[in-house]
PDB file of C-alpha atoms in Angstrom:
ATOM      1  CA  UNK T 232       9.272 -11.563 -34.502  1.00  0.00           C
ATOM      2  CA  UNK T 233      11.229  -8.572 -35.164  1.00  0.00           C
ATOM      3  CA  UNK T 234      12.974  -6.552 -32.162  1.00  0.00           C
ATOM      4  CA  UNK T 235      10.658  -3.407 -33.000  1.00  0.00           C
ATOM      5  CA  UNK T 236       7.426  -5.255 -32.594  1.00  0.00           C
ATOM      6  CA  UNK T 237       8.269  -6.966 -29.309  1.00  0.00           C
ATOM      7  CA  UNK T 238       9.214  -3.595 -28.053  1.00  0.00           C
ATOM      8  CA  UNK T 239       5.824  -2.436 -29.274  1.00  0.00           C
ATOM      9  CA  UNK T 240       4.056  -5.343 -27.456  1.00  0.00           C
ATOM     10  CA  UNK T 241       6.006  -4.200 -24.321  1.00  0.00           C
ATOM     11  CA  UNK T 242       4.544  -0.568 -24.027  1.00  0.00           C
ATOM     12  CA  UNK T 243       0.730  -1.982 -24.696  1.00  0.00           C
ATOM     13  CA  UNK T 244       1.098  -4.354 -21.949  1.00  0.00           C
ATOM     14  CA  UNK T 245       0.461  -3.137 -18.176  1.00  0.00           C
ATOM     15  CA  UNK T 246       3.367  -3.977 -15.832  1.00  0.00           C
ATOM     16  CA  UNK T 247       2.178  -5.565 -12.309  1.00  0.00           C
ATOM     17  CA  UNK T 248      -0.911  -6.883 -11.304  1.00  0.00           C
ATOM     18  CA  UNK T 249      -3.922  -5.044 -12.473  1.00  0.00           C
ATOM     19  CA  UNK T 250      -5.887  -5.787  -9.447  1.00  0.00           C
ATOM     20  CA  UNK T 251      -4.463  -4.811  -5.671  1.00  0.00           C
ATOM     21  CA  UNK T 252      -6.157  -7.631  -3.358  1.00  0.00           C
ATOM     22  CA  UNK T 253      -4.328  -5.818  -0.482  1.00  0.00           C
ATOM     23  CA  UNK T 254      -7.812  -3.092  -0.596  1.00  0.00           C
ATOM     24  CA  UNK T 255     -10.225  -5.971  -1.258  1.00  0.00           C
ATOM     25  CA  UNK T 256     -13.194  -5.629   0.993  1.00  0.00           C
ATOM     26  CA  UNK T 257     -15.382  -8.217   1.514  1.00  0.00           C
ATOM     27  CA  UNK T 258     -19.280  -6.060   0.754  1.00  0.00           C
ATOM     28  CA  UNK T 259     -21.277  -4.946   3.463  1.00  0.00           C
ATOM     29  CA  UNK T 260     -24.526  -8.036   4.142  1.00  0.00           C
ATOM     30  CA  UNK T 261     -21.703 -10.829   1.996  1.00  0.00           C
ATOM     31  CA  UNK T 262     -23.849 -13.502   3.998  1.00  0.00           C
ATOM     32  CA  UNK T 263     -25.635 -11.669   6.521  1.00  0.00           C
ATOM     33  CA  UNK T 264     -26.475 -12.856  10.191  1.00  0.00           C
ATOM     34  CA  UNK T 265     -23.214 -13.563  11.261  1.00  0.00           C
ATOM     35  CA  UNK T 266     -24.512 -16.075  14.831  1.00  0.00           C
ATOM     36  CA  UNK T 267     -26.712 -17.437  12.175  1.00  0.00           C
ATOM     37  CA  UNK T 268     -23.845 -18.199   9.306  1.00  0.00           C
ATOM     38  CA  UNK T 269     -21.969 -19.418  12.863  1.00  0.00           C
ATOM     39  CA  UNK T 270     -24.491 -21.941  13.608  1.00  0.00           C
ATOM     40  CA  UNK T 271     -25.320 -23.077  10.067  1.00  0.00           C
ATOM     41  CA  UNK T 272     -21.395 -23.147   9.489  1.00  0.00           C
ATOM     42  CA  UNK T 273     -21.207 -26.007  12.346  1.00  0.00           C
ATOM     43  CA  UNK T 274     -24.666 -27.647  11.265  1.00  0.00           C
ATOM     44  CA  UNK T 275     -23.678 -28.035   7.924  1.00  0.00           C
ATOM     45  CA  UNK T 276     -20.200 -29.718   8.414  1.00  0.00           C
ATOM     46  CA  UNK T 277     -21.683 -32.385  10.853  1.00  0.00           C
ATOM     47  CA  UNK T 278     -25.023 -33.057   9.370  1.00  0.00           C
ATOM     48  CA  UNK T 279     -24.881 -31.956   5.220  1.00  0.00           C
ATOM     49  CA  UNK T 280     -21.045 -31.949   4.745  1.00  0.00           C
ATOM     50  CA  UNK T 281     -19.870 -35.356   6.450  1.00  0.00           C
ATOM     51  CA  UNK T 282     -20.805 -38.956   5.580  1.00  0.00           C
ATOM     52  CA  UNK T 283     -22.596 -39.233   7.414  1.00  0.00           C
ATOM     53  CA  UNK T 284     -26.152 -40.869   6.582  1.00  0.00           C
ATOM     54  CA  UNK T 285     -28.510 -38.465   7.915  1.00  0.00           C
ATOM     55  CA  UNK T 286     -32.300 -38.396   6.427  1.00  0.00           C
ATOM     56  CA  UNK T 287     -33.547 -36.204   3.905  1.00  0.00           C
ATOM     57  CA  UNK T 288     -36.732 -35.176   5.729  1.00  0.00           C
ATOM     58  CA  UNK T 289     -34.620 -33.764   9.161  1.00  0.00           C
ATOM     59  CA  UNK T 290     -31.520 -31.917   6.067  1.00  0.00           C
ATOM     60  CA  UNK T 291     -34.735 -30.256   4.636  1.00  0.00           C
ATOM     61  CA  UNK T 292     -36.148 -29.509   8.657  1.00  0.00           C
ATOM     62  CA  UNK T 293     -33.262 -27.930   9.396  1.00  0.00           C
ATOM     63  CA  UNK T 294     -32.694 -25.990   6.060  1.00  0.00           C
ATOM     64  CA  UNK T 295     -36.305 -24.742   6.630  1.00  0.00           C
ATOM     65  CA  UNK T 296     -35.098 -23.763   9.994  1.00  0.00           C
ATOM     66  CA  UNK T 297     -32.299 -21.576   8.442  1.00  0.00           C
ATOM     67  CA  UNK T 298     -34.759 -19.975   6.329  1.00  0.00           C
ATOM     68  CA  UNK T 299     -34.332 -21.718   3.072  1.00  0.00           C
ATOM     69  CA  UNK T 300     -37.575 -22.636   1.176  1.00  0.00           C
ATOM     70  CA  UNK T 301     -37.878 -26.437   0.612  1.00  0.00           C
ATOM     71  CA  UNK T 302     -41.184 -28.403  -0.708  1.00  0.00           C
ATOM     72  CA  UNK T 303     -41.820 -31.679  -0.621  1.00  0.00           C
ATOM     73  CA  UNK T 304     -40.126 -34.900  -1.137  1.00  0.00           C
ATOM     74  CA  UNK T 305     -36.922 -33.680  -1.422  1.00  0.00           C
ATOM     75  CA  UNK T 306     -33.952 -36.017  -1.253  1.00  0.00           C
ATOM     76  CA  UNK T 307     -30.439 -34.759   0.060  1.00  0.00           C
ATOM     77  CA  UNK T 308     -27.413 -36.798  -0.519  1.00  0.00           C
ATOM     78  CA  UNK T 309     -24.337 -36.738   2.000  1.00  0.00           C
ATOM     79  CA  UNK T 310     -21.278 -34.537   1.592  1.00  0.00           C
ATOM     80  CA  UNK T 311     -23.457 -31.725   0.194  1.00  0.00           C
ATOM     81  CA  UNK T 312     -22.382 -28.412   0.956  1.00  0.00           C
ATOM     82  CA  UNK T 313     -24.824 -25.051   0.845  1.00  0.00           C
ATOM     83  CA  UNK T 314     -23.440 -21.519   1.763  1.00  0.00           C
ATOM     84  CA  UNK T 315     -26.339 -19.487   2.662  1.00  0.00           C
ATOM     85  CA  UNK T 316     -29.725 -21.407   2.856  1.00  0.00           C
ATOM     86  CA  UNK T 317     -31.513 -19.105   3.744  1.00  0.00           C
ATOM     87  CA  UNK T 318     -30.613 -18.032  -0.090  1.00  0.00           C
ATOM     88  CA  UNK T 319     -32.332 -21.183  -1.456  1.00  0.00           C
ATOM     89  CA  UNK T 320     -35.457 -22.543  -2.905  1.00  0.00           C
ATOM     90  CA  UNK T 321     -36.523 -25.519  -3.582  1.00  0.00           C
ATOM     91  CA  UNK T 322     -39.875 -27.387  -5.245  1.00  0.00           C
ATOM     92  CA  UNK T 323     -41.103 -30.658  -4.901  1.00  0.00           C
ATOM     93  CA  UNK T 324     -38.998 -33.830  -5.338  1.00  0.00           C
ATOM     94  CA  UNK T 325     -35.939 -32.564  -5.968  1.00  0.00           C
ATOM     95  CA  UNK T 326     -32.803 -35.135  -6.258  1.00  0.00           C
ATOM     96  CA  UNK T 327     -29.786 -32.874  -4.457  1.00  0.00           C
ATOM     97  CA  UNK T 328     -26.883 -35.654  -5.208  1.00  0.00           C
ATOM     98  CA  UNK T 329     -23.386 -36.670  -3.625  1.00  0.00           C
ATOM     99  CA  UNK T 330     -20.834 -33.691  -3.467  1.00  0.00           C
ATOM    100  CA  UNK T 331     -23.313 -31.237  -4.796  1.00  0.00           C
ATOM    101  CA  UNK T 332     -21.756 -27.651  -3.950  1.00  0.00           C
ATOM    102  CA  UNK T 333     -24.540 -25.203  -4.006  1.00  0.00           C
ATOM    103  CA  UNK T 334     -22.032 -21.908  -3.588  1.00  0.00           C
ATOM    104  CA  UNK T 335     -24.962 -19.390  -3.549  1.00  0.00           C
ATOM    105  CA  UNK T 336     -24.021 -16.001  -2.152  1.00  0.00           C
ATOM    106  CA  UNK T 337     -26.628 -14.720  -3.986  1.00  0.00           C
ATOM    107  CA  UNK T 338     -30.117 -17.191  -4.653  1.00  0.00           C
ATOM    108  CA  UNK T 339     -29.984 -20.535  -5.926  1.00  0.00           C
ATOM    109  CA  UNK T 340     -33.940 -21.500  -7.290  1.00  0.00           C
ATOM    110  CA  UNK T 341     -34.015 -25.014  -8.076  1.00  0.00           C
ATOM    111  CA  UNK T 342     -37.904 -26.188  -9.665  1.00  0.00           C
ATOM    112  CA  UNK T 343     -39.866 -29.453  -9.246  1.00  0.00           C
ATOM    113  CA  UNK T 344     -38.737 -32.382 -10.286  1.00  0.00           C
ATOM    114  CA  UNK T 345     -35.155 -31.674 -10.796  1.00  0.00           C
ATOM    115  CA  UNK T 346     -32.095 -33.907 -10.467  1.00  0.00           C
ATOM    116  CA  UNK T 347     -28.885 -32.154  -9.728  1.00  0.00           C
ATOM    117  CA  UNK T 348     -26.295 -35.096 -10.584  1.00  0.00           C
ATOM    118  CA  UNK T 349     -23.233 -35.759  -7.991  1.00  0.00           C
ATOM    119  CA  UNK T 350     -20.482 -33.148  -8.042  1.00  0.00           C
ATOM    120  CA  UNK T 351     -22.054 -30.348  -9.132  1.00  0.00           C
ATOM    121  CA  UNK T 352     -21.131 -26.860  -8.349  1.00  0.00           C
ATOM    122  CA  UNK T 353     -23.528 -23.614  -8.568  1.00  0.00           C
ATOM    123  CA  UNK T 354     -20.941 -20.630  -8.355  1.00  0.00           C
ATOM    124  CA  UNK T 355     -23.016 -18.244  -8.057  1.00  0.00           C
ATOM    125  CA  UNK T 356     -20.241 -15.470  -6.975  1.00  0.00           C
ATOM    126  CA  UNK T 357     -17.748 -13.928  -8.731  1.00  0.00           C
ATOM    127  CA  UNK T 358     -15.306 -10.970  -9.225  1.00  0.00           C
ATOM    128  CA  UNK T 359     -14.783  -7.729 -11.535  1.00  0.00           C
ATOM    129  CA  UNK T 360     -11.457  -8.515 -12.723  1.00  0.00           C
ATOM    130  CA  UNK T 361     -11.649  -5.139 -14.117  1.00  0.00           C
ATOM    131  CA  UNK T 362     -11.468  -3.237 -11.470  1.00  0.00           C
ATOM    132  CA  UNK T 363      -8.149  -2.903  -9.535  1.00  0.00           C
ATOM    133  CA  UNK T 364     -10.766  -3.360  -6.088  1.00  0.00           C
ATOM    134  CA  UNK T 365     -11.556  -7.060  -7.297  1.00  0.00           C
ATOM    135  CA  UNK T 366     -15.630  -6.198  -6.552  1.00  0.00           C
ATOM    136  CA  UNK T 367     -17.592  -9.189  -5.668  1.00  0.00           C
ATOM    137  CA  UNK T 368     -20.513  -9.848  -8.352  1.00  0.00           C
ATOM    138  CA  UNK T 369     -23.237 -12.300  -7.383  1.00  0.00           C
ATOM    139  CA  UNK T 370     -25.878 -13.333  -9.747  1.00  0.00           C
ATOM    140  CA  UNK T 371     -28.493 -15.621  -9.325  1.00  0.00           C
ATOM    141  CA  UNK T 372     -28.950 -19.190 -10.555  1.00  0.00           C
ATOM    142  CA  UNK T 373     -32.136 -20.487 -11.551  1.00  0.00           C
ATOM    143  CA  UNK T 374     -32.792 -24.214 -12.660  1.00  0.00           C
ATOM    144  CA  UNK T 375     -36.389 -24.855 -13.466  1.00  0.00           C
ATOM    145  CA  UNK T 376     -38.541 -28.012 -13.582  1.00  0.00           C
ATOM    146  CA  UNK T 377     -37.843 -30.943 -15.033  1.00  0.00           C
ATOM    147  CA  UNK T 378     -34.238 -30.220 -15.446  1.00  0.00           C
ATOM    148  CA  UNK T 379     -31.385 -32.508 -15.032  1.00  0.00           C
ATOM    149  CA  UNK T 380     -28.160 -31.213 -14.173  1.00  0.00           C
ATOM    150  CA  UNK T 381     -25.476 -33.968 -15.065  1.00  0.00           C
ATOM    151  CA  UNK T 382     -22.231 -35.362 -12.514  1.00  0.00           C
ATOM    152  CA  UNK T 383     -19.528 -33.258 -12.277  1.00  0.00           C
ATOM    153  CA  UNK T 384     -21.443 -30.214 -13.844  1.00  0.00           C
ATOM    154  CA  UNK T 385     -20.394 -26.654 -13.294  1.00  0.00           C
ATOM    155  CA  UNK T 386     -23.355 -23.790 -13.599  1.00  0.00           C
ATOM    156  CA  UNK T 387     -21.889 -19.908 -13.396  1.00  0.00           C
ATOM    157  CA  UNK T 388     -23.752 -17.196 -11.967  1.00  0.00           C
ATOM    158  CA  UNK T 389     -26.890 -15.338 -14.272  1.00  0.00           C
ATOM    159  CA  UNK T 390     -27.475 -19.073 -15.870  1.00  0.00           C
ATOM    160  CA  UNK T 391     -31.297 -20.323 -16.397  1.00  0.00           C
ATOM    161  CA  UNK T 392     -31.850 -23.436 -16.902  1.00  0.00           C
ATOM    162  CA  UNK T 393     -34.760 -24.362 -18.910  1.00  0.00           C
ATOM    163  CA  UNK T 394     -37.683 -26.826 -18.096  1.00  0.00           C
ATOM    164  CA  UNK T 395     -36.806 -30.047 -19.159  1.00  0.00           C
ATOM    165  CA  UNK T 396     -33.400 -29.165 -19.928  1.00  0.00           C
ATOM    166  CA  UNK T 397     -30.695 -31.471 -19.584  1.00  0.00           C
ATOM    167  CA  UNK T 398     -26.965 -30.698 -18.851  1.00  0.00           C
ATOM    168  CA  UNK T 399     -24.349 -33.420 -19.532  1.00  0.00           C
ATOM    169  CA  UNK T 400     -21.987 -34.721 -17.148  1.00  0.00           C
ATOM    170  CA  UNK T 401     -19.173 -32.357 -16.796  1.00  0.00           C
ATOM    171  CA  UNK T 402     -20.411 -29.934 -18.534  1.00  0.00           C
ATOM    172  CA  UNK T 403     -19.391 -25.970 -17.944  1.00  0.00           C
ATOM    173  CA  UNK T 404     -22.625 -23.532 -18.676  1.00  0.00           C
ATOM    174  CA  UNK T 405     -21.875 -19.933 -19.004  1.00  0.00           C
ATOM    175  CA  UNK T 406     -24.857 -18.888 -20.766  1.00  0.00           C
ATOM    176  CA  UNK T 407     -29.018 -19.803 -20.489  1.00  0.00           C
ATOM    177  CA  UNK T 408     -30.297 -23.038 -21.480  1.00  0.00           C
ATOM    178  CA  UNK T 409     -33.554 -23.020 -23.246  1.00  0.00           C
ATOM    179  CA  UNK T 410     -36.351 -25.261 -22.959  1.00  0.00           C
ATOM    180  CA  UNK T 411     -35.840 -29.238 -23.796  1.00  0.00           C
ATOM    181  CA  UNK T 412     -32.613 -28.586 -24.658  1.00  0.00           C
ATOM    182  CA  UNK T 413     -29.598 -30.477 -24.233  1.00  0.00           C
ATOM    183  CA  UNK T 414     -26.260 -29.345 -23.526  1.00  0.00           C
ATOM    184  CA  UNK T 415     -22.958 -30.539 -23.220  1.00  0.00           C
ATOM    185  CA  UNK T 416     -19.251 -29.699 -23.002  1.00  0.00           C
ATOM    186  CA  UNK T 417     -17.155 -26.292 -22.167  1.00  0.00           C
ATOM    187  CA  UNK T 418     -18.855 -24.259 -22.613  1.00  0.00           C
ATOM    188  CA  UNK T 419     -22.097 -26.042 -22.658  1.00  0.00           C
TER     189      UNK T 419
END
């Protein structure tokens, strides 16, 4: 590389950080009801996050309580951890596995019949990294019946997930999954 072009490179290039995280600010209604995100914060770390054995049927009680929507059947593993519930729905026999992180600032929609494999994480959240304010984006995750969502799976924010679809273990998907299909890798 010649000395010319690298001084080129040098005057397209920004100097400093292009973001200032000292004027962050976190959006008005992040997570809403802040006694309620108190109590659910405490509820979840003794009852959902720890080891807890606790049944399914009194994890989908109290998730009702908080206002998420949760049918029938649904099993719960331990060491799951939900942000907002009342920002989640959930059909009938549902499989919610070990370690599942369900990160949903803005709404998680999980179908009937869906298995959501150990370790995986819904990020539902987000941030403009083109604006020197760092604005939260939240988009909504929706997984729809049928689907299975492999171990160790990782599902960004504005993803569908088709019926029947199935996501392999450690997958990363960016982008919607259609119908039947199967995905795999990063990005799925």
């Amino acid at each position: 590389m010649s000395a010319d072009s690298h001084q080129s490179d040098e005057l397209i290039r920004p100097t400093g950080p292009w973001v200032d995280l000292s004027i962050y600010a976190v959006p008005p209604n992040a997570g809403g009801r802040a006694v309620t995100r108190t109590l659910w914060y405490f509820t979840s770390l003794l009852l959902f996050e720890s080891g807890w054995f606790i049944a399914s049927g009194i994890k989908v009680r109290l998730l009702r309580l908080f206002g998420a929507q949760v049918g029938r059947g649904v099993v719960i593993k331990p060491h799951v951890r939900i942000k907002f519930p009342w920002r989640l729905v959930v059909g009938d026999h549902v499989w919610i596995g070990q370690d599942v992180w369900l990160d949903n600032l803005a709404t998680v929609a999980i179908g009937s019949h869906v298995c959501v494999s150990q370790g995986a994480y819904f990020c539902t959240g987000g941030h403009d990294y083109r604006r020197v304010t760092f604005d939260l984006v939240t988009r909504e995750i929706t997984i729809a019946d049928g689907a299975w969502v492999g171990a160790f799976a990782r599902v960004m924010g504005g993803v569908t997930i088709g019926a029947n679809a199935i996501v392999a273990a450690g997958s990363v998907v960016t982008r919607d999954v259609s119908p039947a299909e199967i995905v795999g890798g990063n990005p799925a």
